[in-house]
Coordinates of C-alpha atoms and ligand atoms in Angstrom, one line a residue:
X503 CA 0.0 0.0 0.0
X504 CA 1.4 3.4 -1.1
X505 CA -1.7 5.6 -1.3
X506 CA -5.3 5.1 0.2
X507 CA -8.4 5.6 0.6
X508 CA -10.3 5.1 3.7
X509 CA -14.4 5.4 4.0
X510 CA -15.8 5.5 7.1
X511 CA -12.9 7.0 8.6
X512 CA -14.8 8.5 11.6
X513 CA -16.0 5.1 12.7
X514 CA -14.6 2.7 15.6
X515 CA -11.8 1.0 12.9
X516 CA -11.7 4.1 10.9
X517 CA -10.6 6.5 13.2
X518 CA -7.9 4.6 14.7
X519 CA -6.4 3.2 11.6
X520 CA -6.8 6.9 10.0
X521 CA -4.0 7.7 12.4
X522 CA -1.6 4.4 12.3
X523 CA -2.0 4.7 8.8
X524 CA -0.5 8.5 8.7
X525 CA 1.8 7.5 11.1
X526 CA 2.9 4.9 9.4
X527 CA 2.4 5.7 5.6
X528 CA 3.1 9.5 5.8
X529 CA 0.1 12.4 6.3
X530 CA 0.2 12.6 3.0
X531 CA -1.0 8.9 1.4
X532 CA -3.9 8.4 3.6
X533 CA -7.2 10.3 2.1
X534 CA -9.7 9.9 5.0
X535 CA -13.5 10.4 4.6
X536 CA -16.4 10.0 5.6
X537 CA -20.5 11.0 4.6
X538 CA -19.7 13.6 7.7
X539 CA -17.6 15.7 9.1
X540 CA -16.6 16.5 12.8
X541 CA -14.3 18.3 14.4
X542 CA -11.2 16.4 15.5
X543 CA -7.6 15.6 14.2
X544 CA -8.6 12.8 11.7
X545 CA -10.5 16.1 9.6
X546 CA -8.3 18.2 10.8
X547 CA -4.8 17.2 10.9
X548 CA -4.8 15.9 7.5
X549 CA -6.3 15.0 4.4
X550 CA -10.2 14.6 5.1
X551 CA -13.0 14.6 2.4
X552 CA -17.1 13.8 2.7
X553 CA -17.9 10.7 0.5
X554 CA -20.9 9.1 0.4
X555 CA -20.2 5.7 -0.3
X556 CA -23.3 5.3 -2.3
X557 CA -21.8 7.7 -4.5
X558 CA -19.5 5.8 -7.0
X559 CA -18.2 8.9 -9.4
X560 CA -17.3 10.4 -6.6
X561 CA -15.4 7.2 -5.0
X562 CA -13.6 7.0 -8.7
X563 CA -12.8 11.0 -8.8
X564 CA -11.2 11.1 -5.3
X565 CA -9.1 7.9 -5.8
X566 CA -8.0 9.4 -9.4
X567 CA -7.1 13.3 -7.9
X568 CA -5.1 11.1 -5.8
X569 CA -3.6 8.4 -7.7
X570 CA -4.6 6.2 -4.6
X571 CA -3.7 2.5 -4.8
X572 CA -5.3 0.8 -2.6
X573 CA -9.2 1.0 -1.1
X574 CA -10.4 0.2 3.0
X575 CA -13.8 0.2 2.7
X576 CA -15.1 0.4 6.3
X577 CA -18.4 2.3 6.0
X578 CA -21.5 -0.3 6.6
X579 CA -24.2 -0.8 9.0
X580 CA -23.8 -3.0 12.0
X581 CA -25.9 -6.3 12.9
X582 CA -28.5 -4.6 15.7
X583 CA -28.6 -1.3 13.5
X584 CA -29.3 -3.5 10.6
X585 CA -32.5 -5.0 11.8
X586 CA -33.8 -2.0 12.2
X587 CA -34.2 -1.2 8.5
X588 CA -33.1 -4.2 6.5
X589 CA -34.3 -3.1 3.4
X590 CA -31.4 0.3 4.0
X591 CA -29.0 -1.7 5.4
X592 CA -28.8 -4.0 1.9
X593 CA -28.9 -0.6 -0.2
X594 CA -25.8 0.2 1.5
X595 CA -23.9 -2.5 2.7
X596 CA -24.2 -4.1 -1.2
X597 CA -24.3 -0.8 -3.1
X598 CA -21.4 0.4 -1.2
X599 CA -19.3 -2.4 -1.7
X600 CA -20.0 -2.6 -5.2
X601 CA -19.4 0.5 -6.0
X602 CA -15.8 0.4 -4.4
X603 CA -15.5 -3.0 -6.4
X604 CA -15.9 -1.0 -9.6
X605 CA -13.5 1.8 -8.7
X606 CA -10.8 -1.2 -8.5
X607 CA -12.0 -2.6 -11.1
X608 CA -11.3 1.0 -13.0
X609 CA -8.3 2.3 -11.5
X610 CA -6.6 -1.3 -11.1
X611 CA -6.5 -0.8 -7.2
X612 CA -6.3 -3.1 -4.3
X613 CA -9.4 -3.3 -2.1
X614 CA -9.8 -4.2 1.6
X615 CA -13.7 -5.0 3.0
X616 CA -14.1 -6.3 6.1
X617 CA -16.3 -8.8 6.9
X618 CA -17.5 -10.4 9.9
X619 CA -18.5 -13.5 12.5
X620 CA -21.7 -12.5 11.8
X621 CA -21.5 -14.4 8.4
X622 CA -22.2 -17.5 9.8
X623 CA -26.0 -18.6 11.3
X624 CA -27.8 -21.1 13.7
X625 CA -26.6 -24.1 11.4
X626 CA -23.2 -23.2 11.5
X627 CA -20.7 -25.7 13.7
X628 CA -20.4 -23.6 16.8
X629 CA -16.9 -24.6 18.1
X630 CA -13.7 -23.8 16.2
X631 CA -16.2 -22.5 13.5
X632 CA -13.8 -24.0 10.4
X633 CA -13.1 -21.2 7.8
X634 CA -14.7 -22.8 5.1
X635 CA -18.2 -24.2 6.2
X636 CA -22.0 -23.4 6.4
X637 CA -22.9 -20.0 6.0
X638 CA -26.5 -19.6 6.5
X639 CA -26.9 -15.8 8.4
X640 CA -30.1 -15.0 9.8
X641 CA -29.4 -10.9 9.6
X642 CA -29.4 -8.6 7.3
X643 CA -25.8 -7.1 8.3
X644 CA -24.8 -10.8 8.2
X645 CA -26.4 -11.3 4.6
X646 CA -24.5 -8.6 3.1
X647 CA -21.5 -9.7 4.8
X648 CA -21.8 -13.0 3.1
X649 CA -22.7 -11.4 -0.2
X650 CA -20.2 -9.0 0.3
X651 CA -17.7 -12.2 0.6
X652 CA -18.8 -13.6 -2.9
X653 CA -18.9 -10.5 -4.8
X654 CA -15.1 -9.7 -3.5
X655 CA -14.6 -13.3 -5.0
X656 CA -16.4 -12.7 -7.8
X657 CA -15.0 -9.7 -8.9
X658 CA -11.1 -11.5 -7.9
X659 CA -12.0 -14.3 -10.4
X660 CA -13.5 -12.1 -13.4
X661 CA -11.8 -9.1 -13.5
X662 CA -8.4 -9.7 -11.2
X663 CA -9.6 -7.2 -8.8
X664 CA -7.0 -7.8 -5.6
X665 CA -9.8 -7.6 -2.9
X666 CA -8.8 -9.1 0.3
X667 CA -10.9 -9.1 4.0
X668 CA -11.4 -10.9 7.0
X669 CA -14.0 -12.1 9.6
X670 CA -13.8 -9.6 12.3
X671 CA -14.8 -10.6 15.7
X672 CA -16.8 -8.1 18.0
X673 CA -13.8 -4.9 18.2
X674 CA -13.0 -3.4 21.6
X675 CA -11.6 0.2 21.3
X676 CA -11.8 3.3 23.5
X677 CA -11.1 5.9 21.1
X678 CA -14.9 5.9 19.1
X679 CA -17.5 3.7 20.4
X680 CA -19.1 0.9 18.3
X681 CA -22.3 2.0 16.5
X682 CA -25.0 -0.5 16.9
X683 CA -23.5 -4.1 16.8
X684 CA -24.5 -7.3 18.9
X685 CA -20.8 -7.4 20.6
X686 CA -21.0 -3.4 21.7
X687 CA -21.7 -4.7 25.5
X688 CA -18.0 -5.4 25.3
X689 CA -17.0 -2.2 24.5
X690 CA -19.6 -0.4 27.2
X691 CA -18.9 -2.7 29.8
X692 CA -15.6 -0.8 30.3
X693 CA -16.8 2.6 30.6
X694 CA -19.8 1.6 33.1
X695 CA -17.5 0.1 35.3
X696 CA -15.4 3.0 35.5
X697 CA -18.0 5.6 35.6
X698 CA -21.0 4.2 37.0
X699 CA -19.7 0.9 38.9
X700 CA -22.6 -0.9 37.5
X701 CA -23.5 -2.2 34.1
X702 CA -26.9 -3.8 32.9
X703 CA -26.0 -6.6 30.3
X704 CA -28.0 -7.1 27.2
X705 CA -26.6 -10.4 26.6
X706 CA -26.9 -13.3 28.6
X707 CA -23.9 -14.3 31.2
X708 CA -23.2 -18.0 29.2
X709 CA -23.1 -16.5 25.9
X710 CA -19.7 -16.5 24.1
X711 CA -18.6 -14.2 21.3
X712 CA -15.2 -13.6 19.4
X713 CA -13.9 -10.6 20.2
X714 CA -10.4 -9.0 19.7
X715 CA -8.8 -5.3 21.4
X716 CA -8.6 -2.8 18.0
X717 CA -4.5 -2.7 17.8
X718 CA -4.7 -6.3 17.1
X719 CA -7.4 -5.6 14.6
X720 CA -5.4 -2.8 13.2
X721 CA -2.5 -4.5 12.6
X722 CA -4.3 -7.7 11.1
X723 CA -5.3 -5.3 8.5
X724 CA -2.1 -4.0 7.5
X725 CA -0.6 -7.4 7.1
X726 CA -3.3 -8.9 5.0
X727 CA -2.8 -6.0 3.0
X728 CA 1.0 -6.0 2.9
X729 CA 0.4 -10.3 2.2
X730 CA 2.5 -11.5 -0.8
X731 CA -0.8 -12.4 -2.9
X732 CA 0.3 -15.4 -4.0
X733 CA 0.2 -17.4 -1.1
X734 CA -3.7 -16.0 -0.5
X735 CA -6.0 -18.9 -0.9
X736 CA -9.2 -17.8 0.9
X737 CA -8.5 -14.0 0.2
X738 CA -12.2 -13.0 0.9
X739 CA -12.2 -13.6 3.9
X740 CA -10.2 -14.9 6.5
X741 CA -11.7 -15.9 9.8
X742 CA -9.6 -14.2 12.7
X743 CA -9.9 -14.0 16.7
X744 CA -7.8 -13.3 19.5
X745 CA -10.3 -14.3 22.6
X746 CA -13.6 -15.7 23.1
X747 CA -15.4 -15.0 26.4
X748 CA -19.1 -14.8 28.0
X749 CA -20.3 -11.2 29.8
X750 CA -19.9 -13.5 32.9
X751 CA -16.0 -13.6 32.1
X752 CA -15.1 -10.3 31.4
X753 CA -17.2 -9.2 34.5
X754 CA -14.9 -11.5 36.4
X755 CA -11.7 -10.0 34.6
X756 CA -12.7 -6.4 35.0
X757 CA -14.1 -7.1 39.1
X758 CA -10.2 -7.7 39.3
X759 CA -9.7 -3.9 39.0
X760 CA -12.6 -3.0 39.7
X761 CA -13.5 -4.4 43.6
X762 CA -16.8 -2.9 43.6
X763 CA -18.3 -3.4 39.8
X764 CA -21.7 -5.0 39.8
X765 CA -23.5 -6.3 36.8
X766 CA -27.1 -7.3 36.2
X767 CA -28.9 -8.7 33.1
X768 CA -31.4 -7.6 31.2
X769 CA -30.9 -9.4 27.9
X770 CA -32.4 -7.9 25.1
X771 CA -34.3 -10.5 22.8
X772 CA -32.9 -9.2 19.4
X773 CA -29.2 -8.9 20.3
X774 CA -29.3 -12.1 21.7
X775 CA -31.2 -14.4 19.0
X776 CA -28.5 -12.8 16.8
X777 CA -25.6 -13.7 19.4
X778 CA -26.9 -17.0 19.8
X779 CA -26.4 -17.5 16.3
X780 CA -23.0 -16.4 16.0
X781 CA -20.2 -19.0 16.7
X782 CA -18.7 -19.6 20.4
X783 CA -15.0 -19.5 19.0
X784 CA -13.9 -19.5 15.4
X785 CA -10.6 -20.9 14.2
X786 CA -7.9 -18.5 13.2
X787 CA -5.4 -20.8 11.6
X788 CA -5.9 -20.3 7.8
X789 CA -4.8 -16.5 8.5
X790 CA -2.0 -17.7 10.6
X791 CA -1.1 -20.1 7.8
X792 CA -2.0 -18.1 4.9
X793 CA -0.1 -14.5 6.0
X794 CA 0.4 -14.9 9.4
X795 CA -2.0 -13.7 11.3
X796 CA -1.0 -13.0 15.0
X797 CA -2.4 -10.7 17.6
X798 CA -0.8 -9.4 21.5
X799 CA -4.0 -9.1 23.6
X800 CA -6.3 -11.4 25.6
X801 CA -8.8 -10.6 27.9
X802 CA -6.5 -9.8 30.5
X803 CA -4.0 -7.7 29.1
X804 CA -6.6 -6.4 27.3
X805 CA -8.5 -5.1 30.4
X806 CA -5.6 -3.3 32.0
X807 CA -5.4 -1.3 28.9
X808 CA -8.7 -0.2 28.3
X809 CA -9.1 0.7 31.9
X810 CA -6.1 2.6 32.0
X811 CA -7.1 4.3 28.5
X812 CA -10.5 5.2 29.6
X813 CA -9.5 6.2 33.1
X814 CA -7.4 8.8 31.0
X815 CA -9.9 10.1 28.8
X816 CA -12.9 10.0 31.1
X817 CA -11.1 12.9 33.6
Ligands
LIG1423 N1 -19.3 -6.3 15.9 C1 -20.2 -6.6 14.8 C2 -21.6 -6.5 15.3 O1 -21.8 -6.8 16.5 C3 -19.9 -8.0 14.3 O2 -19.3 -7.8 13.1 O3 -22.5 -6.2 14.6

């Protein structure tokens, strides 16, 4: 990667990997944007343009002014959100997709779409989810992921488009909070412990979920990307995780810290259908094998970090 664009660059991923990619890249070959704008350092301390991602002329124009050569396309909707309005959350999970697909296609670019444990559904082996087996989604978000998935194949096969993702776990960040996935309790946990001492759980105490802490994430990104692409078999898209836990776990983990942190439940019967679809644990080992996937945090050394991070920015 030399040049690129980012959408969604305001979001949880985005606006973290907006600001390894400068660091890393230079200010210069990372074109951030977004369909908004706020007021913070990823639109202000460098380059920062509104892009709807429905809009594919404009995609195509900003990627030529820049002579960008590679695509993250991180703008979608997220599992709960989805169910909301499924009809919206297909119009722009697909139409956005495609529509980065066809810039490639143009502009000969590489392409990066994430996609998610929330491809696989109720008939789906549950332990050490294999990478390749059934993939029957019962969500919207999870339906476009899957589509998302074969179109990226699709457009590798027909038109030599380099598009490369993986299956992203639930992310735990502090920096910018989830928007309106099934494994945000993760995330919120955190700050209710710290602020509040208490923390009402939409998901039931047995129920595990993939997750992994965003530098892991981050970095998974960047070596898929950087991946010689001939040793990429299953290029769209790699199951990855780093930990698999239960709300009863990370409780436990952040009770540690935390002497006095109570939780309650008070499960929510959407999220949790769609959690209780999701695998337990999937297995990581065709990234590992394929480009080395690795990652640095598990629930514990993740915990002391996000505590210490949000203790920071919460004063
Ligand atoms: N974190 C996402 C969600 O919960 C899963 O990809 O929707």
């Amino acid at each position: 990667m030399k040049k690129i664009l980012i959408t969604g660059s305001l979001g949880q991923i985005g606006s973290e990997l907006t600001l390894k990619l400068r660091k890393e890249y230079g200010i210069s070959n990372v074109i951030s944007t977004d369909i908004k704008s706020v007021d913070n350092e990823i639109t202000g301390d460098g380059i920062f343009h509104i892009l709807d991602v429905l809009d594919g002329d404009k995609i195509f124009e900003v990627s030529k002014k820049y002579g960008v050569d590679t695509i993250i396309h991180l703008a979608a909707l997220l599992s709960a959100n989805g169910e909301k309005n499924p009809k919206n959350t297909w119009n722009i999970n697909m139409g956005s997709i495609l529509n980065c697909l066809e810039v490639c296609r143009e502009l000969n670019l590489k392409l990066f779409v994430p996609s998610s444990i929330a491809v696989f559904g109720n008939t789906t082996p549950k332990d050490n989810t294999p990478q390749n087996t059934i993939m029957r989604p019962n969500t919207m978000y999870g339906i476009t992921k899957v589509s998302g998935e074969l179109l990226c194949d699709y457009y590798f096969e027909k038109f030599g488009v380099d598009a490369r993702g993986v299956r992203f776990p639930g992310l735990i960040s502090y920096m910018t909070l989830p928007g309106g996935g099934t494994t945000d309790y993760a995330v919120e946990i955190y700050y209710k412990a710290i602020c509040d001492k208490k923390y009402k759980c939409y998901i039931d105490e047995n129920t595990y979920m993939d997750m992994m802490y965003m530098p892991d994430a981050l970095n998974s990104i960047v070596s898929l990307m950087e991946a010689d692409k001939g040793k990429l078999i299953n290029r769209n898209a790699y199951n990855i995780s780093s930990m698999s836990f239960s709300p009863k776990e990370i409780y436990s983990e952040i009770k540690k810290h935390i002497k006095d942190f109570e939780i309650e439940y008070e499960v929510d019967p959407v999220r949790q259908k769609i959690a209780e679809s999701w695998p337990n644990s999937i297995d990581s080992s065709c990234a590992k094998d394929e480009w080395g996937f690795k990652f640095e945090y598990d629930l514990n050394k993740m915990t002391i970090d996000m505590i210490d991070k949000i203790s920071k920015k919460i004063k």
